[in-house]
XYZ file of C-alpha atoms in Angstrom:
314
model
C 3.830 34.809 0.503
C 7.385 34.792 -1.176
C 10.018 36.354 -0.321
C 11.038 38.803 -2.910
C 14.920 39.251 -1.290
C 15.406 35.361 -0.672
C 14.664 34.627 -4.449
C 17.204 37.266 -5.542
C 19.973 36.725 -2.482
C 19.840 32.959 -3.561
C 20.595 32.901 -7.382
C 22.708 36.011 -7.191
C 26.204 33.646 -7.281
C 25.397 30.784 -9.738
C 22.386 32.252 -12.171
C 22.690 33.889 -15.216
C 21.424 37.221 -16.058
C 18.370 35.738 -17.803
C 17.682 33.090 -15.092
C 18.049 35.957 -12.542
C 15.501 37.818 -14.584
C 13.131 35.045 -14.655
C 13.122 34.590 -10.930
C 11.830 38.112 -10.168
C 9.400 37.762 -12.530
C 7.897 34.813 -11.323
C 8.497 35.927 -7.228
C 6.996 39.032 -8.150
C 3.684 37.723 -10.502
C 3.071 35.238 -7.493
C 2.709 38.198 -5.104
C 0.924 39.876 -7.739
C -1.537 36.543 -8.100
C -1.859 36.322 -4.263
C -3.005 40.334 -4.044
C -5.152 39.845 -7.267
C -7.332 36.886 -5.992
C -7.676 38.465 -2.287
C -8.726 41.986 -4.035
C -11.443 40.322 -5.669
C -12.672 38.389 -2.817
C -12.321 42.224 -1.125
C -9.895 40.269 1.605
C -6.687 41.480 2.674
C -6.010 38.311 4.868
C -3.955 34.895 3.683
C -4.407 32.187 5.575
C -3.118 28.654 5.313
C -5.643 26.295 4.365
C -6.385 22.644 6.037
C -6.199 20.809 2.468
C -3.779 20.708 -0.404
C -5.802 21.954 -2.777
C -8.371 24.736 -3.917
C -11.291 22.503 -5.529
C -13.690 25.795 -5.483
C -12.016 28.937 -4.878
C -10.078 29.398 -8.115
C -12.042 27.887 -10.596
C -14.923 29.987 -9.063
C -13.029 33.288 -8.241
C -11.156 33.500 -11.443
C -13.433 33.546 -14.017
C -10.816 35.484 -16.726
C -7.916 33.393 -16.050
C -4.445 35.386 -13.974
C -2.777 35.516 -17.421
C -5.177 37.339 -18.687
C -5.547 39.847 -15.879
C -2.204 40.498 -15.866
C -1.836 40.814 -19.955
C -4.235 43.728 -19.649
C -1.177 45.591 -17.376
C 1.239 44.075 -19.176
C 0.849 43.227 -22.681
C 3.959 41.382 -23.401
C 4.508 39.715 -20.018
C 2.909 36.136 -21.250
C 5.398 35.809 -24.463
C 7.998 36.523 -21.909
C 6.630 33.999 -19.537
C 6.669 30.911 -22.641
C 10.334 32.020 -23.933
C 11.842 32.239 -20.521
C 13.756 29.190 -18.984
C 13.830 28.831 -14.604
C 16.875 26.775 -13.568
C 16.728 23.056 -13.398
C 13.150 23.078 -14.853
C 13.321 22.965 -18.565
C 10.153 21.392 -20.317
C 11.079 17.706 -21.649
C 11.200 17.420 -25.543
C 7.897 15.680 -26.184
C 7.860 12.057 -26.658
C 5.374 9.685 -28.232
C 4.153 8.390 -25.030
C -0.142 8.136 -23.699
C -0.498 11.957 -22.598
C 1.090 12.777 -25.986
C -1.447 10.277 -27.804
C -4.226 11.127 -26.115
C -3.779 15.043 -25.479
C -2.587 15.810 -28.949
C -5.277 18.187 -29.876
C -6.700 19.461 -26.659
C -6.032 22.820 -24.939
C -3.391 21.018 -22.347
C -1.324 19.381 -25.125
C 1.749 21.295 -24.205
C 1.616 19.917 -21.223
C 1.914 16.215 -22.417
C 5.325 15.278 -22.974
C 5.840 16.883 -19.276
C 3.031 14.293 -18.077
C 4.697 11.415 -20.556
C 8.400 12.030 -18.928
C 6.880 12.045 -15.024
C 4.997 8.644 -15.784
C 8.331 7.002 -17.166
C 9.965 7.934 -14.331
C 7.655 7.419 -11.797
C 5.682 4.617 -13.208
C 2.294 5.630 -12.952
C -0.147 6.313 -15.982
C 0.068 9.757 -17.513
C -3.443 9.733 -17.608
C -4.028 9.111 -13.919
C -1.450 12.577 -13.076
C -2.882 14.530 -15.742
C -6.597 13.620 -14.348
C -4.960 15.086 -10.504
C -3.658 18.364 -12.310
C -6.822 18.273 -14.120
C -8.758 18.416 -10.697
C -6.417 20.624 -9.249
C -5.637 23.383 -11.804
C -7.456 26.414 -12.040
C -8.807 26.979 -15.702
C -8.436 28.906 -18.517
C -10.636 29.839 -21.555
C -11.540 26.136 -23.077
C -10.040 24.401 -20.000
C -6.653 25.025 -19.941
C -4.620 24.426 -16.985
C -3.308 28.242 -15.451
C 0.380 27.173 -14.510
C 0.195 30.734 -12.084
C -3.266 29.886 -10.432
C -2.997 31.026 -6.796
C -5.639 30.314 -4.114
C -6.753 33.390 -1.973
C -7.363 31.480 0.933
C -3.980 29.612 1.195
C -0.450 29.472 0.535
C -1.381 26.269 -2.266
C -0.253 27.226 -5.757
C 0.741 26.559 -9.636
C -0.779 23.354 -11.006
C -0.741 21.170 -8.750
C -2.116 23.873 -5.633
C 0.497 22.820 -3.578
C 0.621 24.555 -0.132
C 4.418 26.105 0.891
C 4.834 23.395 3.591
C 4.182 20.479 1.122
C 6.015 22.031 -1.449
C 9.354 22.458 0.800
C 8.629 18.721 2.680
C 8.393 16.985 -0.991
C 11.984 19.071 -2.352
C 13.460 17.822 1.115
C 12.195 14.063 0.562
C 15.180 12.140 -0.900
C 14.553 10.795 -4.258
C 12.195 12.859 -5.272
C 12.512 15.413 -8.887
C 12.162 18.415 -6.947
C 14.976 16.883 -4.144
C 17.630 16.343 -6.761
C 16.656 20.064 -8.499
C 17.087 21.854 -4.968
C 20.204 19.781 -3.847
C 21.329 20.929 -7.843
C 20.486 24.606 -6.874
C 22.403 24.701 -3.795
C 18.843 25.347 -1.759
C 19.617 22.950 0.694
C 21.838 22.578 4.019
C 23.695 20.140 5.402
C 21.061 18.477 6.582
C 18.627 18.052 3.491
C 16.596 21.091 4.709
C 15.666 24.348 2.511
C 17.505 27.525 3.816
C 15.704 30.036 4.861
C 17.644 32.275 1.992
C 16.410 29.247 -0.310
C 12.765 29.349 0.374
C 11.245 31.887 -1.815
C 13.327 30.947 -4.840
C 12.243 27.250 -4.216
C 8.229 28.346 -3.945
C 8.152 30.630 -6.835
C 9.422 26.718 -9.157
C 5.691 25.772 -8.076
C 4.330 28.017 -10.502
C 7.325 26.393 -13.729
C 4.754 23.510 -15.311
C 7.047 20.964 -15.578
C 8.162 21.040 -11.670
C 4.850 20.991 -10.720
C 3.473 18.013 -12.919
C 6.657 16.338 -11.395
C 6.162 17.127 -7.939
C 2.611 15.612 -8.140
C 4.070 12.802 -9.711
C 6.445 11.976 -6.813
C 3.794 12.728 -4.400
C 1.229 10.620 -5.781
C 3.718 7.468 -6.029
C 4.548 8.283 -2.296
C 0.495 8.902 -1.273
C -0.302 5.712 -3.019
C 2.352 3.569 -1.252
C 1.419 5.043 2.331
C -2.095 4.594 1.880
C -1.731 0.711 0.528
C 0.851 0.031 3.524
C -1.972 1.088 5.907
C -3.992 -0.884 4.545
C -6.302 0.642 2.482
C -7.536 -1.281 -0.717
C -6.012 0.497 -3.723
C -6.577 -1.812 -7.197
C -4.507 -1.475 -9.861
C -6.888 -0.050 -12.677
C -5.714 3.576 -13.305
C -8.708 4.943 -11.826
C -8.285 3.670 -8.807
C -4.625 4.686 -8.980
C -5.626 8.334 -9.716
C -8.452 8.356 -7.518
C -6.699 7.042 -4.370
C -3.690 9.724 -5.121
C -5.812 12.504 -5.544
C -7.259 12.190 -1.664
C -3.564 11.962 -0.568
C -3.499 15.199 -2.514
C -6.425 17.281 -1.113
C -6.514 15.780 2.235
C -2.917 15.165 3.365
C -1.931 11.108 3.606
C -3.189 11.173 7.388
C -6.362 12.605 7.067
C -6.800 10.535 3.321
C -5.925 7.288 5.733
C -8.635 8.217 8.229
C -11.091 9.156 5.434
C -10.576 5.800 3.654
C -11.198 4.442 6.966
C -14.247 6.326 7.961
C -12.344 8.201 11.106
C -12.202 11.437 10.644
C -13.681 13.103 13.606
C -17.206 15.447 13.050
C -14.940 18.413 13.784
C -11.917 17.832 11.555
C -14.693 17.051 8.943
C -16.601 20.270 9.562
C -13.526 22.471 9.336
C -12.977 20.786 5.700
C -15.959 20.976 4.328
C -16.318 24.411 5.394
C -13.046 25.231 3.340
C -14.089 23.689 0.737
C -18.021 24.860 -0.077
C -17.543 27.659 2.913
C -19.418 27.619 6.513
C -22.897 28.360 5.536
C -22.786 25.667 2.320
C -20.980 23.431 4.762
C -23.714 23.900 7.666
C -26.464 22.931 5.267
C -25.109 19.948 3.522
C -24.364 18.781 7.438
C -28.220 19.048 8.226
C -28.983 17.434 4.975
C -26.800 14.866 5.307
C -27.211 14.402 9.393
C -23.875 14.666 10.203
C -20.415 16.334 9.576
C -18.124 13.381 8.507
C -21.338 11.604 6.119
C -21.766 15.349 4.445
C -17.785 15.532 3.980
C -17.450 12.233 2.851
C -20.599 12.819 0.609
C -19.205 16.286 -1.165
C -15.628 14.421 -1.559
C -16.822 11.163 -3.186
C -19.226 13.204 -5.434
C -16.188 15.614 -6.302
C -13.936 12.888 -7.083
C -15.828 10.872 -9.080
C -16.620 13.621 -11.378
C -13.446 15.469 -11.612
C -10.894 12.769 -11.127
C -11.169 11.009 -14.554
C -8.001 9.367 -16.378
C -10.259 7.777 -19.280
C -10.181 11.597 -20.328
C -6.950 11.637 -20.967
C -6.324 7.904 -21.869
């Protein structure tokens, strides 16, 4: 969970009024997300999940949408949210790059100049990021992406469902968009780390658009590098691309290197298909399939191919 008193301790010498403003409001609607989604799966428990993403749980346990839930208590709270700016994170004036092209008149098209400005600077295809967010995303009415999506089960969140240790490793990692906006924001120490004062303003950004589609920019590029070095065969067609990133993604680039490799042991691949399609799914696809790592490998694959699609954006 966030810290409520880091966010505000944080920003309370170098953010304006507004800005401060904003930062409560988004610490406080991503503990209100967090209680929401465990209420209605009548938990009270959050634990960490083994993957970086929540493939079933939101899209399945949020069948209204957060923004939604939370207009009904507050009525104006989602014209604040669109008006409101979060340091360091300010959406891109749209350009007349692919995402722009291509998303023009769907229900993500606000999202495509943020998609257009991560590609230029990171020099993969819009289409192959917005296909990851696309996978990862919880959805709205009409399929648009829910930048406050939460997953009950695990700390991953925003658009690209990424957990709290991922989140803090990739704004640690030098180089990276979300490095330069924490070293800007005076959330790290002298040693590149994220104070512990800094950490719940830093995990509320996950839930700003435009740091997310950037983070999963920088952490595809990096995914996609690891995985070729080790030698896995990546090709250079954009599905591949987005493909190959998005099991760095979900699985973590160690367990997406063993994957590609066929090594993941039956246990590890029990525990994630179990926290994926839950124990007693997992237990029967594992007697269909005759073992743990073929019915893992066979739900993954399957998921992949059908939700991990650039050409829809391209």
């Amino acid at each position: 969970m966030i810290d409520k008193t880091a966010s505000s301790n944080v920003t309370a010498a170098n953010l304006s009024a507004s800005q401060k403003a904003r930062l409560i409001y988004d610490t406080a609607r991503s503990e209100m997300s967090g209680r929401l989604w465990r209420a209605a799966l009548g938990s009270t428990e959050e634990t960490e999940g083994e993957g970086k993403s929540s493939i079933t749980a939101i899209s399945q346990s949020d069948p209204i949408g957060l923004d939604r839930l939370l207009a009904i208590l507050d009525p104006d709270s989602k014209a604040a949210l669109d008006t409101a700016a979060v340091p360091q994170a300010e959406a891109p004036a749209e350009t007349s790059g692919d995402a722009v092209s291509a998303m023009g008149g769907g229900p993500n098209a606000r999202y495509a100049g943020m998609l257009d400005a991560a590609a230029e600077r990171t020099g993969l295809p819009a289409s192959a990021l917005a296909a990851i967010v696309d996978a990862e995303a919880a959805k709205g009415a009409g399929g648009t992406w829910q930048p406050y999506s939460r997953n009950p089960r695990s700390s991953a969140a925003g658009l690209g469902q990424f957990l709290n240790g991922t989140w803090e490793g990739e704004a640690e990692r030098s180089g990276t968009w979300l490095n330069s906006t924490a070293e800007a924001n005076g959330w790290l120490d002298a040693r590149g780390q994220v104070k512990a004062e800094s950490r719940g303003a830093l995990l509320a950004l996950r839930y700003d658009p435009r740091a997310s589609i950037e983070a999963v920019a920088d952490y595809a590029s990096a995914n996609v590098a690891a995985l070729r070095r080790s030698g896995a065969t990546i090709g250079a067609g954009t599905t591949e691309v987005a493909q190959a990133a998005y099991l760095g993604h979900h699985l973590g680039v160690g367990d997406a290197k063993r994957f590609l490799a066929g090594g993941l042991s039956p246990d590890r691949a029990r525990k994630l298909l179990g926290a994926q399609v839950g124990s007693a799914a997992a237990e029967r696809r594992i007697a269909q399939a005759g073992s743990a790592v073929a019915a893992h490998r066979s739900w993954l694959m399957d998921y992949v191919g059908k939700h991990v699609r650039p050409e829809r954006f391209a």
